Amino acid sequence: MLFHVRMDVHLPADMPAAIGDEIKAREKAYSQELQRSGKWRHIWRIVGEYANYSIFDVASNAELHDILTALPLFPYMKIEVTPLCRHPSSIRESDE
């Protein structure tokens, strides 16, 4: 199942830089592990915002929920999820 996910990050202004850096390092490692596994297919930065658009390819809603809630930055995120399906005009059969 494919999902389009927008993630907006809102770290507290008073968070010590060392704590923020440590959380971001764990986030990067976890996200790259998911990208290598194929579950996190794409990630794009949104220009001028601390936010991204991502495409996930997972087996179920529950799997996506588990992945998102395990993100180290999850407590500081607003997340919007949109389920996707292949468009009938698409020439890419693999995008299911």
GROMACS .gro file of N, CA, C and O in nm:
model
  384
    1MET      N    1   0.085  -0.118   0.000
    1MET     CA    2   0.000   0.000   0.000
    1MET      C    3   0.089   0.124   0.000
    1MET      O    4   0.186   0.131   0.076
    2LEU      N    5   0.054   0.218  -0.085
    2LEU     CA    6   0.130   0.342  -0.094
    2LEU      C    7   0.059   0.453  -0.016
    2LEU      O    8  -0.065   0.464  -0.021
    3PHE      N    9   0.139   0.535   0.051
    3PHE     CA   10   0.087   0.648   0.127
    3PHE      C   11   0.173   0.771   0.100
    3PHE      O   12   0.296   0.762   0.098
    4HIS      N   13   0.105   0.885   0.081
    4HIS     CA   14   0.171   1.015   0.075
    4HIS      C   15   0.162   1.073   0.216
    4HIS      O   16   0.052   1.080   0.273
    5VAL      N   17   0.275   1.111   0.272
    5VAL     CA   18   0.278   1.161   0.410
    5VAL      C   19   0.348   1.295   0.413
    5VAL      O   20   0.459   1.310   0.362
    6ARG      N   21   0.282   1.393   0.472
    6ARG     CA   22   0.346   1.523   0.499
    6ARG      C   23   0.379   1.527   0.647
    6ARG      O   24   0.294   1.498   0.731
    7MET      N   25   0.504   1.560   0.675
    7MET     CA   26   0.550   1.572   0.814
    7MET      C   27   0.603   1.712   0.837
    7MET      O   28   0.694   1.757   0.767
    8ASP      N   29   0.544   1.783   0.933
    8ASP     CA   30   0.590   1.915   0.974
    8ASP      C   31   0.649   1.902   1.114
    8ASP      O   32   0.582   1.852   1.205
    9VAL      N   33   0.773   1.946   1.130
    9VAL     CA   34   0.843   1.934   1.258
    9VAL      C   35   0.839   2.067   1.331
    9VAL      O   36   0.866   2.173   1.272
   10HIS      N   37   0.809   2.061   1.461
   10HIS     CA   38   0.801   2.180   1.546
   10HIS      C   39   0.876   2.151   1.677
   10HIS      O   40   0.814   2.115   1.777
   11LEU      N   41   1.009   2.167   1.673
   11LEU     CA   42   1.087   2.149   1.794
   11LEU      C   43   1.066   2.270   1.886
   11LEU      O   44   1.058   2.384   1.838
   12PRO      N   45   1.058   2.246   2.016
   12PRO     CA   46   1.040   2.359   2.109
   12PRO      C   47   1.159   2.456   2.099
   12PRO      O   48   1.274   2.413   2.090
   13ALA      N   49   1.129   2.585   2.101
   13ALA     CA   50   1.234   2.686   2.091
   13ALA      C   51   1.334   2.677   2.205
   13ALA      O   52   1.451   2.711   2.189
   14ASP      N   53   1.289   2.628   2.320
   14ASP     CA   54   1.377   2.621   2.436
   14ASP      C   55   1.447   2.485   2.450
   14ASP      O   56   1.515   2.460   2.549
   15MET      N   57   1.435   2.398   2.349
   15MET     CA   58   1.503   2.269   2.354
   15MET      C   59   1.653   2.292   2.340
   15MET      O   60   1.696   2.359   2.245
   16PRO      N   61   1.735   2.237   2.430
   16PRO     CA   62   1.879   2.252   2.416
   16PRO      C   63   1.928   2.193   2.283
   16PRO      O   64   1.881   2.087   2.239
   17ALA      N   65   2.021   2.260   2.219
   17ALA     CA   66   2.070   2.219   2.088
   17ALA      C   67   2.124   2.076   2.089
   17ALA      O   68   2.101   2.001   1.993
   18ALA      N   69   2.192   2.037   2.195
   18ALA     CA   70   2.249   1.902   2.202
   18ALA      C   71   2.140   1.796   2.200
   18ALA      O   72   2.156   1.691   2.136
   19ILE      N   73   2.029   1.822   2.266
   19ILE     CA   74   1.917   1.726   2.267
   19ILE      C   75   1.854   1.719   2.128
   19ILE      O   76   1.829   1.611   2.075
   20GLY      N   77   1.832   1.835   2.066
   20GLY     CA   78   1.777   1.838   1.931
   20GLY      C   79   1.867   1.766   1.831
   20GLY      O   80   1.819   1.690   1.747
   21ASP      N   81   1.997   1.787   1.842
   21ASP     CA   82   2.092   1.722   1.751
   21ASP      C   83   2.089   1.570   1.768
   21ASP      O   84   2.096   1.496   1.669
   22GLU      N   85   2.078   1.523   1.892
   22GLU     CA   86   2.074   1.379   1.919
   22GLU      C   87   1.947   1.317   1.862
   22GLU      O   88   1.951   1.211   1.799
   23ILE      N   89   1.834   1.383   1.879
   23ILE     CA   90   1.706   1.333   1.825
   23ILE      C   91   1.713   1.328   1.672
   23ILE      O   92   1.673   1.230   1.610
   24LYS      N   93   1.767   1.433   1.612
   24LYS     CA   94   1.777   1.439   1.465
   24LYS      C   95   1.871   1.331   1.411
   24LYS      O   96   1.845   1.273   1.305
   25ALA      N   97   1.977   1.301   1.483
   25ALA     CA   98   2.069   1.195   1.439
   25ALA      C   99   2.000   1.058   1.443
   25ALA      O  100   2.015   0.978   1.350
   26ARG      N  101   1.921   1.032   1.548
   26ARG     CA  102   1.846   0.906   1.555
   26ARG      C  103   1.741   0.899   1.445
   26ARG      O  104   1.719   0.795   1.384
   27GLU      N  105   1.676   1.013   1.419
   27GLU     CA  106   1.574   1.021   1.313
   27GLU      C  107   1.636   0.988   1.177
   27GLU      O  108   1.580   0.910   1.100
   28LYS      N  109   1.752   1.045   1.148
   28LYS     CA  110   1.818   1.022   1.020
   28LYS      C  111   1.854   0.874   1.004
   28LYS      O  112   1.829   0.815   0.898
   29ALA      N  113   1.911   0.814   1.108
   29ALA     CA  114   1.949   0.673   1.100
   29ALA      C  115   1.827   0.584   1.077
   29ALA      O  116   1.830   0.494   0.993
   30TYR      N  117   1.719   0.610   1.150
   30TYR     CA  118   1.596   0.531   1.136
   30TYR      C  119   1.535   0.548   0.998
   30TYR      O  120   1.497   0.451   0.932
   31SER      N  121   1.528   0.672   0.950
   31SER     CA  122   1.467   0.696   0.818
   31SER      C  123   1.550   0.633   0.707
   31SER      O  124   1.494   0.579   0.611
   32GLN      N  125   1.682   0.637   0.719
   32GLN     CA  126   1.765   0.577   0.616
   32GLN      C  127   1.755   0.424   0.617
   32GLN      O  128   1.757   0.361   0.511
   33GLU      N  129   1.738   0.366   0.734
   33GLU     CA  130   1.715   0.221   0.744
   33GLU      C  131   1.584   0.184   0.672
   33GLU      O  132   1.579   0.088   0.596
   34LEU      N  133   1.480   0.264   0.694
   34LEU     CA  134   1.352   0.239   0.628
   34LEU      C  135   1.361   0.261   0.477
   34LEU      O  136   1.298   0.189   0.399
   35GLN      N  137   1.441   0.358   0.433
   35GLN     CA  138   1.461   0.379   0.290
   35GLN      C  139   1.532   0.261   0.227
   35GLN      O  140   1.493   0.214   0.119
   36ARG      N  141   1.635   0.211   0.293
   36ARG     CA  142   1.708   0.095   0.240
   36ARG      C  143   1.617  -0.029   0.232
   36ARG      O  144   1.632  -0.110   0.141
   37SER      N  145   1.523  -0.041   0.323
   37SER     CA  146   1.432  -0.156   0.323
   37SER      C  147   1.324  -0.145   0.216
   37SER      O  148   1.255  -0.242   0.187
   38GLY      N  149   1.306  -0.024   0.158
   38GLY     CA  150   1.203  -0.002   0.057
   38GLY      C  151   1.070   0.045   0.113
   38GLY      O  152   0.978   0.076   0.037
   39LYS      N  153   1.058   0.051   0.243
   39LYS     CA  154   0.932   0.095   0.304
   39LYS      C  155   0.913   0.247   0.291
   39LYS      O  156   0.801   0.295   0.278
   40TRP      N  157   1.022   0.322   0.297
   40TRP     CA  158   1.019   0.467   0.280
   40TRP      C  159   1.077   0.494   0.143
   40TRP      O  160   1.196   0.506   0.124
   41ARG      N  161   0.988   0.499   0.040
   41ARG     CA  162   1.034   0.505  -0.099
   41ARG      C  163   1.098   0.637  -0.137
   41ARG      O  164   1.196   0.640  -0.209
   42HIS      N  165   1.036   0.747  -0.094
   42HIS     CA  166   1.084   0.880  -0.135
   42HIS      C  167   1.068   0.977  -0.018
   42HIS      O  168   0.975   0.964   0.062
   43ILE      N  169   1.160   1.075  -0.014
   43ILE     CA  170   1.148   1.184   0.082
   43ILE      C  171   1.197   1.311   0.014
   43ILE      O  172   1.303   1.311  -0.050
   44TRP      N  173   1.116   1.415   0.022
   44TRP     CA  174   1.150   1.545  -0.036
   44TRP      C  175   1.134   1.653   0.070
   44TRP      O  176   1.033   1.660   0.140
   45ARG      N  177   1.231   1.740   0.079
   45ARG     CA  178   1.223   1.858   0.166
   45ARG      C  179   1.128   1.959   0.101
   45ARG      O  180   1.125   1.973  -0.021
   46ILE      N  181   1.053   2.029   0.184
   46ILE     CA  182   0.967   2.137   0.136
   46ILE      C  183   1.044   2.267   0.157
   46ILE      O  184   1.082   2.300   0.271
   47VAL      N  185   1.071   2.336   0.049
   47VAL     CA  186   1.155   2.456   0.053
   47VAL      C  187   1.099   2.558   0.151
   47VAL      O  188   0.979   2.589   0.150
   48GLY      N  189   1.187   2.607   0.239
   48GLY     CA  190   1.153   2.713   0.332
   48GLY      C  191   1.079   2.666   0.457
   48GLY      O  192   1.038   2.749   0.538
   49GLU      N  193   1.060   2.535   0.472
   49GLU     CA  194   0.988   2.483   0.588
   49GLU      C  195   1.068   2.369   0.650
   49GLU      O  196   1.148   2.305   0.583
   50TYR      N  197   1.046   2.345   0.779
   50TYR     CA  198   1.102   2.226   0.843
   50TYR      C  199   0.996   2.118   0.826
   50TYR      O  200   0.920   2.087   0.918
   51ALA      N  201   0.988   2.064   0.704
   51ALA     CA  202   0.881   1.971   0.668
   51ALA      C  203   0.927   1.888   0.549
   51ALA      O  204   1.022   1.924   0.479
   52ASN      N  205   0.857   1.776   0.527
   52ASN     CA  206   0.886   1.693   0.411
   52ASN      C  207   0.760   1.628   0.359
   52ASN      O  208   0.661   1.614   0.431
   53TYR      N  209   0.767   1.590   0.232
   53TYR     CA  210   0.669   1.501   0.170
   53TYR      C  211   0.739   1.369   0.149
   53TYR      O  212   0.853   1.364   0.100
   54SER      N  213   0.674   1.261   0.186
   54SER     CA  214   0.733   1.128   0.172
   54SER      C  215   0.632   1.032   0.113
   54SER      O  216   0.510   1.051   0.126
   55ILE      N  217   0.684   0.928   0.048
   55ILE     CA  218   0.602   0.818  -0.001
   55ILE      C  219   0.646   0.691   0.071
   55ILE      O  220   0.765   0.657   0.070
   56PHE      N  221   0.551   0.626   0.134
   56PHE     CA  222   0.576   0.500   0.204
   56PHE      C  223   0.508   0.387   0.128
   56PHE      O  224   0.398   0.404   0.073
   57ASP      N  225   0.572   0.271   0.127
   57ASP     CA  226   0.518   0.150   0.065
   57ASP      C  227   0.519   0.042   0.173
   57ASP      O  228   0.623  -0.019   0.200
   58VAL      N  229   0.404   0.023   0.235
   58VAL     CA  230   0.393  -0.069   0.349
   58VAL      C  231   0.274  -0.162   0.330
   58VAL      O  232   0.189  -0.140   0.244
   59ALA      N  233   0.265  -0.264   0.414
   59ALA     CA  234   0.162  -0.367   0.400
   59ALA      C  235   0.025  -0.322   0.450
   59ALA      O  236  -0.077  -0.374   0.405
   60SER      N  237   0.021  -0.227   0.544
   60SER     CA  238  -0.109  -0.193   0.604
   60SER      C  239  -0.105  -0.056   0.670
   60SER      O  240   0.002   0.001   0.694
   61ASN      N  241  -0.224  -0.008   0.704
   61ASN     CA  242  -0.237   0.117   0.781
   61ASN      C  243  -0.163   0.103   0.914
   61ASN      O  244  -0.096   0.195   0.959
   62ALA      N  245  -0.179  -0.013   0.975
   62ALA     CA  246  -0.117  -0.036   1.106
   62ALA      C  247   0.036  -0.031   1.096
   62ALA      O  248   0.102   0.025   1.185
   63GLU      N  249   0.092  -0.087   0.989
   63GLU     CA  250   0.238  -0.083   0.974
   63GLU      C  251   0.285   0.061   0.959
   63GLU      O  252   0.385   0.102   1.020
   64LEU      N  253   0.215   0.140   0.879
   64LEU     CA  254   0.252   0.281   0.865
   64LEU      C  255   0.243   0.352   0.999
   64LEU      O  256   0.332   0.428   1.036
   65HIS      N  257   0.136   0.328   1.072
   65HIS     CA  258   0.119   0.390   1.204
   65HIS      C  259   0.238   0.355   1.295
   65HIS      O  260   0.294   0.443   1.361
   66ASP      N  261   0.276   0.229   1.296
   66ASP     CA  262   0.388   0.186   1.380
   66ASP      C  263   0.518   0.254   1.339
   66ASP      O  264   0.598   0.296   1.423
   67ILE      N  265   0.542   0.265   1.209
   67ILE     CA  266   0.662   0.332   1.158
   67ILE      C  267   0.664   0.478   1.200
   67ILE      O  268   0.765   0.529   1.251
   68LEU      N  269   0.553   0.546   1.178
   68LEU     CA  270   0.547   0.690   1.208
   68LEU      C  271   0.561   0.718   1.357
   68LEU      O  272   0.632   0.811   1.397
   69THR      N  273   0.494   0.639   1.439
   69THR     CA  274   0.501   0.665   1.583
   69THR      C  275   0.636   0.628   1.642
   69THR      O  276   0.669   0.673   1.752
   70ALA      N  277   0.716   0.549   1.570
   70ALA     CA  278   0.850   0.514   1.615
   70ALA      C  279   0.955   0.619   1.575
   70ALA      O  280   1.071   0.611   1.619
   71LEU      N  281   0.916   0.716   1.492
   71LEU     CA  282   1.010   0.820   1.453
   71LEU      C  283   1.053   0.899   1.578
   71LEU      O  284   0.968   0.943   1.656
   72PRO      N  285   1.183   0.919   1.598
   72PRO     CA  286   1.227   0.995   1.714
   72PRO      C  287   1.169   1.137   1.721
   72PRO      O  288   1.147   1.190   1.830
   73LEU      N  289   1.141   1.196   1.606
   73LEU     CA  290   1.081   1.330   1.604
   73LEU      C  291   0.929   1.329   1.614
   73LEU      O  292   0.866   1.435   1.617
   74PHE      N  293   0.868   1.210   1.620
   74PHE     CA  294   0.722   1.200   1.621
   74PHE      C  295   0.655   1.292   1.725
   74PHE      O  296   0.555   1.357   1.692
   75PRO      N  297   0.706   1.300   1.848
   75PRO     CA  298   0.637   1.387   1.945
   75PRO      C  299   0.633   1.534   1.905
   75PRO      O  300   0.555   1.612   1.960
   76TYR      N  301   0.716   1.572   1.808
   76TYR     CA  302   0.726   1.713   1.767
   76TYR      C  303   0.671   1.735   1.626
   76TYR      O  304   0.697   1.837   1.565
   77MET      N  305   0.594   1.639   1.575
   77MET     CA  306   0.545   1.646   1.437
   77MET      C  307   0.394   1.661   1.429
   77MET      O  308   0.321   1.608   1.511
   78LYS      N  309   0.354   1.731   1.323
   78LYS     CA  310   0.216   1.725   1.274
   78LYS      C  311   0.226   1.642   1.147
   78LYS      O  312   0.308   1.672   1.058
   79ILE      N  313   0.145   1.537   1.137
   79ILE     CA  314   0.153   1.444   1.024
   79ILE      C  315   0.018   1.435   0.954
   79ILE      O  316  -0.085   1.422   1.020
   80GLU      N  317   0.021   1.441   0.822
   80GLU     CA  318  -0.099   1.421   0.740
   80GLU      C  319  -0.072   1.303   0.646
   80GLU      O  320   0.029   1.302   0.577
   81VAL      N  321  -0.162   1.206   0.645
   81VAL     CA  322  -0.146   1.085   0.565
   81VAL      C  323  -0.257   1.077   0.461
   81VAL      O  324  -0.374   1.095   0.493
   82THR      N  325  -0.216   1.047   0.336
   82THR     CA  326  -0.311   1.028   0.227
   82THR      C  327  -0.282   0.893   0.160
   82THR      O  328  -0.173   0.873   0.107
   83PRO      N  329  -0.378   0.799   0.163
   83PRO     CA  330  -0.359   0.673   0.092
   83PRO      C  331  -0.357   0.697  -0.060
   83PRO      O  332  -0.429   0.784  -0.110
   84LEU      N  333  -0.276   0.622  -0.130
   84LEU     CA  334  -0.263   0.637  -0.275
   84LEU      C  335  -0.293   0.505  -0.345
   84LEU      O  336  -0.273   0.397  -0.289
   85CYS      N  337  -0.341   0.515  -0.468
   85CYS     CA  338  -0.352   0.397  -0.554
   85CYS      C  339  -0.310   0.439  -0.694
   85CYS      O  340  -0.312   0.556  -0.729
   86ARG      N  341  -0.275   0.339  -0.772
   86ARG     CA  342  -0.225   0.363  -0.907
   86ARG      C  343  -0.333   0.429  -0.992
   86ARG      O  344  -0.448   0.388  -0.992
   87HIS      N  345  -0.292   0.532  -1.065
   87HIS     CA  346  -0.383   0.600  -1.157
   87HIS      C  347  -0.397   0.516  -1.283
   87HIS      O  348  -0.298   0.460  -1.332
   88PRO      N  349  -0.518   0.505  -1.340
   88PRO     CA  350  -0.537   0.420  -1.458
   88PRO      C  351  -0.457   0.469  -1.581
   88PRO      O  352  -0.433   0.390  -1.672
   89SER      N  353  -0.415   0.595  -1.582
   89SER     CA  354  -0.335   0.645  -1.694
   89SER      C  355  -0.185   0.627  -1.673
   89SER      O  356  -0.107   0.660  -1.763
   90SER      N  357  -0.144   0.578  -1.559
   90SER     CA  358  -0.001   0.560  -1.532
   90SER      C  359   0.059   0.454  -1.623
   90SER      O  360  -0.003   0.350  -1.648
   91ILE      N  361   0.180   0.480  -1.671
   91ILE     CA  362   0.249   0.382  -1.755
   91ILE      C  363   0.340   0.293  -1.671
   91ILE      O  364   0.403   0.201  -1.723
   92ARG      N  365   0.348   0.316  -1.541
   92ARG     CA  366   0.436   0.240  -1.453
   92ARG      C  367   0.357   0.134  -1.377
   92ARG      O  368   0.290   0.161  -1.279
   93GLU      N  369   0.364   0.011  -1.424
   93GLU     CA  370   0.292  -0.100  -1.364
   93GLU      C  371   0.338  -0.129  -1.222
   93GLU      O  372   0.265  -0.184  -1.140
   94SER      N  373   0.462  -0.092  -1.189
   94SER     CA  374   0.519  -0.125  -1.057
   94SER      C  375   0.468  -0.034  -0.946
   94SER      O  376   0.494  -0.061  -0.830
   95ASP      N  377   0.398   0.071  -0.980
   95ASP     CA  378   0.348   0.164  -0.877
   95ASP      C  379   0.212   0.122  -0.827
   95ASP      O  380   0.111   0.187  -0.848
   96GLU      N  381   0.207   0.009  -0.760
   96GLU     CA  382   0.082  -0.039  -0.704
   96GLU      C  383   0.091  -0.039  -0.554
   96GLU      O  384   0.191  -0.050  -0.496
   0.00000   0.00000   0.00000
